[in-house]
CSV table of C-alpha atoms in Angstrom, one decimal:
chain,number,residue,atom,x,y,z
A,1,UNK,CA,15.0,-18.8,-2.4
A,2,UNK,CA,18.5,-18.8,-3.7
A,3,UNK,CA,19.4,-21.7,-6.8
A,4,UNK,CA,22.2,-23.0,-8.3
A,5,UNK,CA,22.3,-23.6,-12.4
A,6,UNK,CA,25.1,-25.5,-14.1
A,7,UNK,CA,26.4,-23.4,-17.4
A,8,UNK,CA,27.9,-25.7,-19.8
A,9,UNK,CA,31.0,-23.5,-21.8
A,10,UNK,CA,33.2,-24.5,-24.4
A,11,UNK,CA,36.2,-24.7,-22.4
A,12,UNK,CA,34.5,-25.3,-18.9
A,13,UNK,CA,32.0,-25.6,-16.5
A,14,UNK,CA,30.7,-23.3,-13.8
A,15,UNK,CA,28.0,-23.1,-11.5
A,16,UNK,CA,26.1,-19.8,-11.3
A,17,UNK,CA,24.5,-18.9,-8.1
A,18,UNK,CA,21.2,-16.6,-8.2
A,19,UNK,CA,18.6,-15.1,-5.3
A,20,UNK,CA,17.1,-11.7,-5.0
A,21,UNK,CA,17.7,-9.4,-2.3
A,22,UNK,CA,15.8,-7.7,0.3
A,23,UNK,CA,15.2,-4.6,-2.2
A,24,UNK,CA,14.1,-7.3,-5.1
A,25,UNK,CA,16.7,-7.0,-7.3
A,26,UNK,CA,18.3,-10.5,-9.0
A,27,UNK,CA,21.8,-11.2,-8.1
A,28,UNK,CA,23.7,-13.8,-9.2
A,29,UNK,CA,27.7,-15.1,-8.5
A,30,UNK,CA,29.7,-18.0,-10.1
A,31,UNK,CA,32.2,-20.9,-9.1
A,32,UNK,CA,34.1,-22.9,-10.3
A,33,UNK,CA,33.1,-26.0,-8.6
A,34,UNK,CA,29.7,-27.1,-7.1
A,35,UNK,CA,30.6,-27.7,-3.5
A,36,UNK,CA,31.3,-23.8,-2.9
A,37,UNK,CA,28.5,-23.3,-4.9
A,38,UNK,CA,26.0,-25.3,-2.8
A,39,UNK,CA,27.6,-23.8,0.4
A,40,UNK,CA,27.4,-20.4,-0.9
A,41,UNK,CA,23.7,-20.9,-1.7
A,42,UNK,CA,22.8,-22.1,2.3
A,43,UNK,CA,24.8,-19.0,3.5
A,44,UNK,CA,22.2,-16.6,1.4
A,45,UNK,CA,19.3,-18.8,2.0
A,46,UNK,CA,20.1,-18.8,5.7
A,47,UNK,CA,21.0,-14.7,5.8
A,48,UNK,CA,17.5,-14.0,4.2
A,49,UNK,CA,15.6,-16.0,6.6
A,50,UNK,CA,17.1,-14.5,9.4
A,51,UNK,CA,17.3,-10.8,8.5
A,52,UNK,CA,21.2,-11.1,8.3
A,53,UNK,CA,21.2,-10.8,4.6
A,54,UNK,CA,23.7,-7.3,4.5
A,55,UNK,CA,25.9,-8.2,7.1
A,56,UNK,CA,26.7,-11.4,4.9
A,57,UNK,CA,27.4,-9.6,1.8
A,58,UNK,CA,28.7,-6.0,3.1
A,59,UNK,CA,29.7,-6.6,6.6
A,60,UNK,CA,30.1,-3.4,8.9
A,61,UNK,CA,33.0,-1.7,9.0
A,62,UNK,CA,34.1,-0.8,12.8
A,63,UNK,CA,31.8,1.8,13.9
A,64,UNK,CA,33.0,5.3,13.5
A,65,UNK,CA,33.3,8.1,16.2
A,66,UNK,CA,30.2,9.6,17.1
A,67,UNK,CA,30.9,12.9,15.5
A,68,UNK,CA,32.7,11.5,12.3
A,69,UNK,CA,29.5,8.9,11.3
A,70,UNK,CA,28.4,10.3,7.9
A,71,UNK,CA,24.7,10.5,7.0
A,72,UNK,CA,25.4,7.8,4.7
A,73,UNK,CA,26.8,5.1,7.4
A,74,UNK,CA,24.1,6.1,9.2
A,75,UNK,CA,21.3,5.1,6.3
A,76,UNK,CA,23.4,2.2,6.1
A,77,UNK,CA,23.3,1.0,9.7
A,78,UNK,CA,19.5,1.9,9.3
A,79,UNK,CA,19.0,-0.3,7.2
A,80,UNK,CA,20.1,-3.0,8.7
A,81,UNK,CA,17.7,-3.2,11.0
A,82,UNK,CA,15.0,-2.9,9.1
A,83,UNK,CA,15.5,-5.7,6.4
A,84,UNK,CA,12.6,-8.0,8.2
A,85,UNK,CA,10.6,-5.0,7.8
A,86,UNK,CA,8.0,-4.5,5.8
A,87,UNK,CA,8.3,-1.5,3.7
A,88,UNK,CA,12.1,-2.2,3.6
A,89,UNK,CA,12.9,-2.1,0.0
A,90,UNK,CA,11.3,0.8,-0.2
A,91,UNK,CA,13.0,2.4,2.6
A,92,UNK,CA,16.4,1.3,0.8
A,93,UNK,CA,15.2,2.8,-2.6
A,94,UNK,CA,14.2,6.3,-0.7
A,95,UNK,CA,17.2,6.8,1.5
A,96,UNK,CA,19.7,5.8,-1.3
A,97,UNK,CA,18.3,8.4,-3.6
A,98,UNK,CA,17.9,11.0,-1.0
A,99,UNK,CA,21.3,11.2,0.8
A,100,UNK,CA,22.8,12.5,-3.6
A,101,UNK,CA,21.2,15.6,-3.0
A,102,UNK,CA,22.7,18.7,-2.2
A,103,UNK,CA,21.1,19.5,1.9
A,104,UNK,CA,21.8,16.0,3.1
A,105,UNK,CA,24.8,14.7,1.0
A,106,UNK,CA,25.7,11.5,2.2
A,107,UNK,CA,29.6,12.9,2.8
A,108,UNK,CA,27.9,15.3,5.9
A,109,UNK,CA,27.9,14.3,9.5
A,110,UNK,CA,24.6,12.9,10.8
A,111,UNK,CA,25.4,14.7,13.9
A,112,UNK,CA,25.8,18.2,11.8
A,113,UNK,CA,22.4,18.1,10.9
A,114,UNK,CA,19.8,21.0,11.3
A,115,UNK,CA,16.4,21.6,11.3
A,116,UNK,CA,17.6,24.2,8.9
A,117,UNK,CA,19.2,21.7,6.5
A,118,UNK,CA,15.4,19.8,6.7
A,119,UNK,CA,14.1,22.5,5.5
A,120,UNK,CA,16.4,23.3,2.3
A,121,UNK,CA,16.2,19.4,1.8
A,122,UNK,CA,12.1,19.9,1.6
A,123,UNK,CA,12.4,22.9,-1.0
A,124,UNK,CA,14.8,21.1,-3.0
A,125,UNK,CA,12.7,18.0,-3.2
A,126,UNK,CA,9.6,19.5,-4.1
A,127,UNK,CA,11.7,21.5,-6.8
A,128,UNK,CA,12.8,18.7,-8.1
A,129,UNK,CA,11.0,16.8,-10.5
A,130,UNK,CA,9.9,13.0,-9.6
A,131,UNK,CA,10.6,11.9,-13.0
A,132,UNK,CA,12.8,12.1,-16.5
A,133,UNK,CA,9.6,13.5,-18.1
A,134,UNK,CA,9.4,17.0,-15.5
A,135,UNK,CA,6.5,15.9,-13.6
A,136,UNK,CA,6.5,17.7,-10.3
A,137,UNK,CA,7.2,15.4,-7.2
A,138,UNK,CA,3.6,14.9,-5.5
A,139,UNK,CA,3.3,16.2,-1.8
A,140,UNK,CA,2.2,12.6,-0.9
A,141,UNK,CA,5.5,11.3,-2.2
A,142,UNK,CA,7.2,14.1,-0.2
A,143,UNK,CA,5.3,13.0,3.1
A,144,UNK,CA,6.8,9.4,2.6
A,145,UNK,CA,10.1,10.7,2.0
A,146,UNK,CA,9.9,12.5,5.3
A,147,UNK,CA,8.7,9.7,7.3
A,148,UNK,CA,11.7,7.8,6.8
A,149,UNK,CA,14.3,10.5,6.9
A,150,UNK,CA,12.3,10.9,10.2
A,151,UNK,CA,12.4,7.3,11.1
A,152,UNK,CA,16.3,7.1,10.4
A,153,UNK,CA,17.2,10.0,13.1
A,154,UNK,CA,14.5,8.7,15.4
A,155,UNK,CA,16.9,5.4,15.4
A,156,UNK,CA,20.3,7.1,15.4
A,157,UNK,CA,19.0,9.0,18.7
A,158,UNK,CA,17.9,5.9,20.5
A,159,UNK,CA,20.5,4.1,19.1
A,160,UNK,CA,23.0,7.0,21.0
A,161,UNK,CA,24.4,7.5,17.3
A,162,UNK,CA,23.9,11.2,16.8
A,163,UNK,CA,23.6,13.9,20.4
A,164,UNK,CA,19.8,15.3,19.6
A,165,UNK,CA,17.2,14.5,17.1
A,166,UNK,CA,16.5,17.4,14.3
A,167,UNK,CA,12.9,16.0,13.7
A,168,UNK,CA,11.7,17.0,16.9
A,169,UNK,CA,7.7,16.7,16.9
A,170,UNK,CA,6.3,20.0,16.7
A,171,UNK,CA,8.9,20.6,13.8
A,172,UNK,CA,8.2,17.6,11.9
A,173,UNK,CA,4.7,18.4,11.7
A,174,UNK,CA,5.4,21.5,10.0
A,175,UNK,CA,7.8,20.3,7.1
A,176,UNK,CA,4.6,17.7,6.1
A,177,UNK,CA,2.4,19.2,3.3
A,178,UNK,CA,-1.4,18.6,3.1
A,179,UNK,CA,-2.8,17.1,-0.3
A,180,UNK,CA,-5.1,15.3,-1.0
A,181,UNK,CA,-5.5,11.6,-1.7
A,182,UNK,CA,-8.7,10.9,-2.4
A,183,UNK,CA,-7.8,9.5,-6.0
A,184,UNK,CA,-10.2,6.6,-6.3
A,185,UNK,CA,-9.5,5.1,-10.3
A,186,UNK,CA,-11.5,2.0,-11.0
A,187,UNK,CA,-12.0,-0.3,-13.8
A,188,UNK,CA,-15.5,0.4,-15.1
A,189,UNK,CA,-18.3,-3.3,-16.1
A,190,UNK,CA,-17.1,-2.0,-20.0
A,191,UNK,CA,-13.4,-1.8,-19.1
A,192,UNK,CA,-13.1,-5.1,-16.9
A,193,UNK,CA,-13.1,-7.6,-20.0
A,194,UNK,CA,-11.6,-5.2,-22.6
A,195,UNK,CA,-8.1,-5.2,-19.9
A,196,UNK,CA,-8.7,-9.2,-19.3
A,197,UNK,CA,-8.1,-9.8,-23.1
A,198,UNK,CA,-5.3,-7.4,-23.4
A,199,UNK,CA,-3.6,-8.9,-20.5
A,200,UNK,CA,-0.7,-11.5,-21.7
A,201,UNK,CA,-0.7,-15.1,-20.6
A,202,UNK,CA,1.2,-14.5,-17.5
A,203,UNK,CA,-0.1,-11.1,-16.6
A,204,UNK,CA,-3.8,-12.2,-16.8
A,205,UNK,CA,-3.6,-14.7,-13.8
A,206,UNK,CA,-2.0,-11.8,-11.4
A,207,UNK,CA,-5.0,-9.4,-12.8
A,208,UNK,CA,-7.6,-12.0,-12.0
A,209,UNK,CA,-6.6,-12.9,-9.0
A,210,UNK,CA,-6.3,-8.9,-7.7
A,211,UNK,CA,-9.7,-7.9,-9.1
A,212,UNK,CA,-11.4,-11.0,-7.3
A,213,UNK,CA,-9.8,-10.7,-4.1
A,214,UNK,CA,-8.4,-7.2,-3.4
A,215,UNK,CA,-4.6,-8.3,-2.0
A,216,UNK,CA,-1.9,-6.1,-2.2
A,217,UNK,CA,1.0,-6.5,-4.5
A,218,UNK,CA,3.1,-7.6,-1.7
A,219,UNK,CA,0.4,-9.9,-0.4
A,220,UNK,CA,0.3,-11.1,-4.1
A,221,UNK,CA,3.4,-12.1,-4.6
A,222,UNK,CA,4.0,-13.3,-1.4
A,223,UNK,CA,0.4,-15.8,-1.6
A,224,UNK,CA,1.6,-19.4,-1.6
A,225,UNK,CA,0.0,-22.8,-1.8
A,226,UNK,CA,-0.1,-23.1,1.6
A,227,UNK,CA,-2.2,-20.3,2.2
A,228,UNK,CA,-5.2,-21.4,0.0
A,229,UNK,CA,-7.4,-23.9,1.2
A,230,UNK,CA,-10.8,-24.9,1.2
A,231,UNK,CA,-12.0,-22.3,-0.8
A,232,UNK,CA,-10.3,-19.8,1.2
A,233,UNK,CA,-6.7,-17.4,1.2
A,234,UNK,CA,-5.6,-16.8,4.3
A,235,UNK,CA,-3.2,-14.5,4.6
A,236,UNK,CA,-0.7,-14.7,7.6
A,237,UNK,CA,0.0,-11.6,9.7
A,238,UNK,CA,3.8,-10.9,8.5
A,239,UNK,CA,2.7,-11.0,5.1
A,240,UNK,CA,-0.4,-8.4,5.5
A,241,UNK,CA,0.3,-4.8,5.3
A,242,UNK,CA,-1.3,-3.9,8.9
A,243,UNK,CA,0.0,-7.3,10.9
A,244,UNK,CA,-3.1,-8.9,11.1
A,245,UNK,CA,-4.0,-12.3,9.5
A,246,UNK,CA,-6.7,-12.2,7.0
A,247,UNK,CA,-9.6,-14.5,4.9
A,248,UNK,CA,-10.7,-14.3,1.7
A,249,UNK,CA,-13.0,-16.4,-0.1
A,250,UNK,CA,-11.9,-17.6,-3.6
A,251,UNK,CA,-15.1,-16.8,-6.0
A,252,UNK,CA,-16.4,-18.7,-9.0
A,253,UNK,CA,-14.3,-16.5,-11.0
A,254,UNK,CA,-11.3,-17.5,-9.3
A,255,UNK,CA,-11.7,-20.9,-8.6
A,256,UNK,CA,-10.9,-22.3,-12.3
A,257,UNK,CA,-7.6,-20.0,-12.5
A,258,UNK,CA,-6.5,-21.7,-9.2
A,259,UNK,CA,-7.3,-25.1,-10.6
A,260,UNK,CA,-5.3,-24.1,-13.5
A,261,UNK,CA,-2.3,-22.4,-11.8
A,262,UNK,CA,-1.9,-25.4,-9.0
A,263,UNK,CA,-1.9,-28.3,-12.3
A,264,UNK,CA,0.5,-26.0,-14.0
A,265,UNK,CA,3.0,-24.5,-11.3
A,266,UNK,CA,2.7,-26.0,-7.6
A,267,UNK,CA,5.4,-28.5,-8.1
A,268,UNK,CA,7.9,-26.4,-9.2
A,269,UNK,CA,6.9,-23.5,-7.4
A,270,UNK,CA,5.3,-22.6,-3.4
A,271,UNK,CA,4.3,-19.2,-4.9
A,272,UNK,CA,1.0,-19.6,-6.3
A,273,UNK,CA,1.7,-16.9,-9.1
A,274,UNK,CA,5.0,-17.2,-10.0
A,275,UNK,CA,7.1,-17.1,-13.1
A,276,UNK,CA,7.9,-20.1,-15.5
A,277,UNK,CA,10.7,-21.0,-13.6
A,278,UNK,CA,9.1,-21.5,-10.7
A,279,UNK,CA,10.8,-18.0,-9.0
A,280,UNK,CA,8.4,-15.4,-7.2
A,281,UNK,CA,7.2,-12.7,-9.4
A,282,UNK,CA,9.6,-9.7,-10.0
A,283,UNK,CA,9.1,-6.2,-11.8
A,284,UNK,CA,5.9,-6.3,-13.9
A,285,UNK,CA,4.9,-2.8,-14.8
A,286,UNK,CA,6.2,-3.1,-18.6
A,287,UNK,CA,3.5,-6.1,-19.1
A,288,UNK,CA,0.9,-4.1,-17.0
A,289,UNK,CA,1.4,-1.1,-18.9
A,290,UNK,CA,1.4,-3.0,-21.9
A,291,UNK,CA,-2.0,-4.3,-21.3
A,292,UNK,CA,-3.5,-0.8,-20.3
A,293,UNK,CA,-2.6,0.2,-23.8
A,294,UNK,CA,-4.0,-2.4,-26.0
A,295,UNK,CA,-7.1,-2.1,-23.9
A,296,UNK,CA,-7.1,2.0,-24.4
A,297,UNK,CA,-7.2,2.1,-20.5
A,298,UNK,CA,-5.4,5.2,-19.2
A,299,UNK,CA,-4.5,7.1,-15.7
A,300,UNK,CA,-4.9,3.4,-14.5
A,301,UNK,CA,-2.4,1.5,-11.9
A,302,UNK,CA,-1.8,-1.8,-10.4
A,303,UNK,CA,-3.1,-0.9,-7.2
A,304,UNK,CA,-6.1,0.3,-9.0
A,305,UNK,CA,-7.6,-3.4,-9.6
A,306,UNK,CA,-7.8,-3.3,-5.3
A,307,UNK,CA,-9.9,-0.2,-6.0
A,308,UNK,CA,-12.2,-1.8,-8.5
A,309,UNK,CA,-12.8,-5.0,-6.2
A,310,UNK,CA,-13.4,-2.6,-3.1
A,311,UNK,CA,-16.1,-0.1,-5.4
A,312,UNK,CA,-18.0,-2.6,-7.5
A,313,UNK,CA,-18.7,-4.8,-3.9
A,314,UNK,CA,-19.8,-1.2,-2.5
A,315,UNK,CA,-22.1,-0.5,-5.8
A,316,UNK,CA,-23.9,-3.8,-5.7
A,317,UNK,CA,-24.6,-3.3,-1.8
A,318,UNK,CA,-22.1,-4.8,0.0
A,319,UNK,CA,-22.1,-3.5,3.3
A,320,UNK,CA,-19.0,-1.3,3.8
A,321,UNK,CA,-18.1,-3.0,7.6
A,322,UNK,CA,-17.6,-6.5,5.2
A,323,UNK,CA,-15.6,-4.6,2.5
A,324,UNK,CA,-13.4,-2.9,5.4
A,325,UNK,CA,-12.5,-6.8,6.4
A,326,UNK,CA,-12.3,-8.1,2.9
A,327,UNK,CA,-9.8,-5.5,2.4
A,328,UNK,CA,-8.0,-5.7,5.8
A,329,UNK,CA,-8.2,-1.9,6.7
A,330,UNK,CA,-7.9,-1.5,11.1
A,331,UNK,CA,-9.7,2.2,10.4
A,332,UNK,CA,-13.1,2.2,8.7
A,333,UNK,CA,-12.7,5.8,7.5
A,334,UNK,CA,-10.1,4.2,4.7
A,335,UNK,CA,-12.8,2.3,3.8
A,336,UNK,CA,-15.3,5.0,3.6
A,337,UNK,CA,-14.0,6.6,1.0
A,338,UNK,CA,-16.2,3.9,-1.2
A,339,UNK,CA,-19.3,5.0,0.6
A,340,UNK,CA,-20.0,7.4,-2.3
A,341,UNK,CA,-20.7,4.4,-4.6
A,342,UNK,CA,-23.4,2.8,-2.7
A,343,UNK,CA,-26.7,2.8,-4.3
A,344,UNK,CA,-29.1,5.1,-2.2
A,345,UNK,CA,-26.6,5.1,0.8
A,346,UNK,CA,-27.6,8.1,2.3
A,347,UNK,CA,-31.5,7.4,1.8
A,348,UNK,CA,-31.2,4.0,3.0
A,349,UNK,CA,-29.4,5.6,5.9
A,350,UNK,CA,-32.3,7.6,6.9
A,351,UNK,CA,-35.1,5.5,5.7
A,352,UNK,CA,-34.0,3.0,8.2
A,353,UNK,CA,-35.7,5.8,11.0
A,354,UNK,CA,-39.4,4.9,9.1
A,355,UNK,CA,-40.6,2.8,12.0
A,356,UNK,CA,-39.3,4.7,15.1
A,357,UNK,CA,-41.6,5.9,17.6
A,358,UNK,CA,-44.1,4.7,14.7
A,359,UNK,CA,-46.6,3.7,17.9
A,360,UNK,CA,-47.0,6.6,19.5
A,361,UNK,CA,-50.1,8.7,19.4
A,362,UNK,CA,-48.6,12.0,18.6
A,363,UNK,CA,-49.1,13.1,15.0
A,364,UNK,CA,-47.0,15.5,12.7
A,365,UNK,CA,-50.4,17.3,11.6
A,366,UNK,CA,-51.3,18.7,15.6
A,367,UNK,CA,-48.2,20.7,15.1
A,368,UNK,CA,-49.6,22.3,12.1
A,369,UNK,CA,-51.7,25.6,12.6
A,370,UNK,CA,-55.3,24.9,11.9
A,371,UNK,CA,-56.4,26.9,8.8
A,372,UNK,CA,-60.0,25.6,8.7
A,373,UNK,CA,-60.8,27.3,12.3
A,374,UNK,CA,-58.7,30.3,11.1
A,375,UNK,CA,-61.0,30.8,8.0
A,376,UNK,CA,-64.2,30.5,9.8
A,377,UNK,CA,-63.4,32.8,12.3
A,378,UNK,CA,-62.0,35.4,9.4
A,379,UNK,CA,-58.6,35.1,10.4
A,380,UNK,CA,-55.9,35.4,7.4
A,381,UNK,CA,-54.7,31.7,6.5
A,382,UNK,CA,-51.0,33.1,6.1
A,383,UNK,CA,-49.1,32.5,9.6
A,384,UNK,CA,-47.4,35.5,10.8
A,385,UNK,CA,-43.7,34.1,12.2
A,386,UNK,CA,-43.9,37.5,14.9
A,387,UNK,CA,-46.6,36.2,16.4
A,388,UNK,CA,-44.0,33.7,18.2
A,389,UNK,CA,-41.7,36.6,19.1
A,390,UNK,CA,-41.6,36.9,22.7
A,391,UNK,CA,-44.2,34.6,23.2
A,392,UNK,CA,-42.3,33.1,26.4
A,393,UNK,CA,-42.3,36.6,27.8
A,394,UNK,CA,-46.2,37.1,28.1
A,395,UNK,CA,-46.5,39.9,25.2
């Protein structure tokens, strides 16, 4: 939601206008006088809600000939269709970053593209490092990078943008790297109060309310008042990461920060954590990482607290079919990668075989030679395995 502040100077008056965009970043524009101001404010307001957001603030230039569209238009146009999306800011952030480098320059002509160029753009990528400190760009971010490079030229195709698709299936499989992303970091019993207490006063709600619940950081953000009732959050399907609506019960733990939350923000804010002035929660990775070092908690992320709610459920016996809804996965091999935590999971997974065929006559000990009638009869006690070779055969 877009609002409009009055700023008071020494020589006049002026009304500032401020919103975020679809990518999350705070803009903001003046005026002079309040009526443009207000009308300004509808036209964003409006433009967000319908997905129409770029086209109000950069509006598209004529379209260019098929063969003269640059690789930048193209992300551009790309874009644009995606801003409903989920996943779209991140797709803005990747494609902006990717069409400075050096095999697909944003200058070149999407319709000049190669599989050849794709395959200079992978080697410089993963020779590149992912940050200012040299670390080396992980293959998992180098997948995700590909996927919407891949979804981009997928669109201009269908779209009759660009003559023939570079990614072409058997092709796009190849530039893909295997790794492995089994990383599973959780807060420990020990470590669970220790990061509560270093956690600032507006931090700490957002923390508690992700290790009691197991949302997303988009789901997070996105929870309003709405959502939570009777002792429930349900999540609609737009706002869920896999379209489907979901229910959570609200703990013990949780109740008394909701209590406390809705007394202290619900009628200034719809978002149920939101910042003092009412407006959704923005960038908080300097408080969180500010918390993980007062605690003396390292190698430990925001997305982590979702794996500490899904593991401790799974170590005090939660079955993992209830954790796989609690956390809203569609495939229960994401969730299994908890199964390791489960007290006794593979015993209790055989034990539960005790009772069959527990009725039937048959005993495990007539299977067994008998010894007793060997050794009265003078026959060694030591069974001789060739005695069963070619015993089928009559020799």
């Amino acid at each position: 939601m877009a609002y409009i502040k009055k700023i008071v100077g020494k020589n006049r008056i002026t009304f500032r206008v401020g919103w975020r965009d679809p990518t999350g970043k705070e803009r903001i524009q003046h005026f002079k006088k309040k009526t443009p101001a207000q009308e300004w404010k509808r036209k964003v307001e409006y433009a967000l809600d319908t997905g129409k957001y770029w086209e109000l603030i950069e509006p598209p230039a004529p379209a260019p000939a098929l063969a003269e569209l640059s690789l930048a238009a193209l992300a551009e146009e790309y874009l644009r269709t995606c801003t409903r999306e989920k996943g779209y800011a991140v797709k803005a952030l990747v494609l902006r970053a990717l069409l400075k480098t050096t095999a697909l320059n944003g200058a070149r002509t999407a319709a000049g593209i190669t599989y050849t160029d794709l395959v200079h753009f992978k080697t410089e990528r993963l020779n590149t490092p992912a940050t200012r400190s040299g670390k080396p760009r992980a293959l998992a971010t180098w997948n995700n990078e590909l996927a919407v490079i891949s979804s981009m030229f997928k669109y201009a195709k269908k779209a009759k943008l660009i003559p023939a698709n570079p990614f072409k299936e058997e092709e796009a499989e190849s530039l893909k790297e295997k790794h492995n992303n089994a990383r599973l970091r959780f807060l420990t019993e020990e470590e669970v109060p220790l990061f509560l207490e270093a956690c600032s006063d507006h931090l700490r709600p957002l923390v508690e309310t992700a290790l009691f619940t197991g949302l997303r950081r988009g789901e997070l953000f996105g929870l309003t008042w709405d959502m939570v009732r009777h002792g429930k959050i349900r999540l609609p399907g737009w706002l869920t990461k896999n379209g489907e609506p979901r229910t959570i019960p609200i703990n013990e733990r949780l109740l008394p920060v909701f209590a406390a939350l809705r007394q202290r923000h619900q009628l200034k804010s719809k978002y149920v954590l939101c910042q003092e002035n009412g407006q959704k929660v923005g960038d908080i990775r300097t408080a969180f990482q500010g918390a993980c070092r007062r605690a003396g908690i390292d190698d430990f992320h925001f997305h982590d607290l979702r794996h500490t709610f899904a593991s401790h459920l799974v170590m005090k016996g939660v079955p993992l079919k209830v954790v796989q809804v609690l956390l809203g996965h569609k495939d229960i091999k994401t969730t299994m990668r908890y199964a390791h935590l489960a007290p006794g999971y593979l015993e209790a997974g055989v034990n539960c075989l005790n009772d069959l065929g527990a009725s039937s006559k048959i005993s495990a000990t007539k299977m067994l030679p008998n010894y007793s009638s060997q050794k009265e009869r003078g026959q060694s006690l030591r069974p001789n395995p060739l005695n069963f070779i070619g015993a089928e055969a009559g020799t």
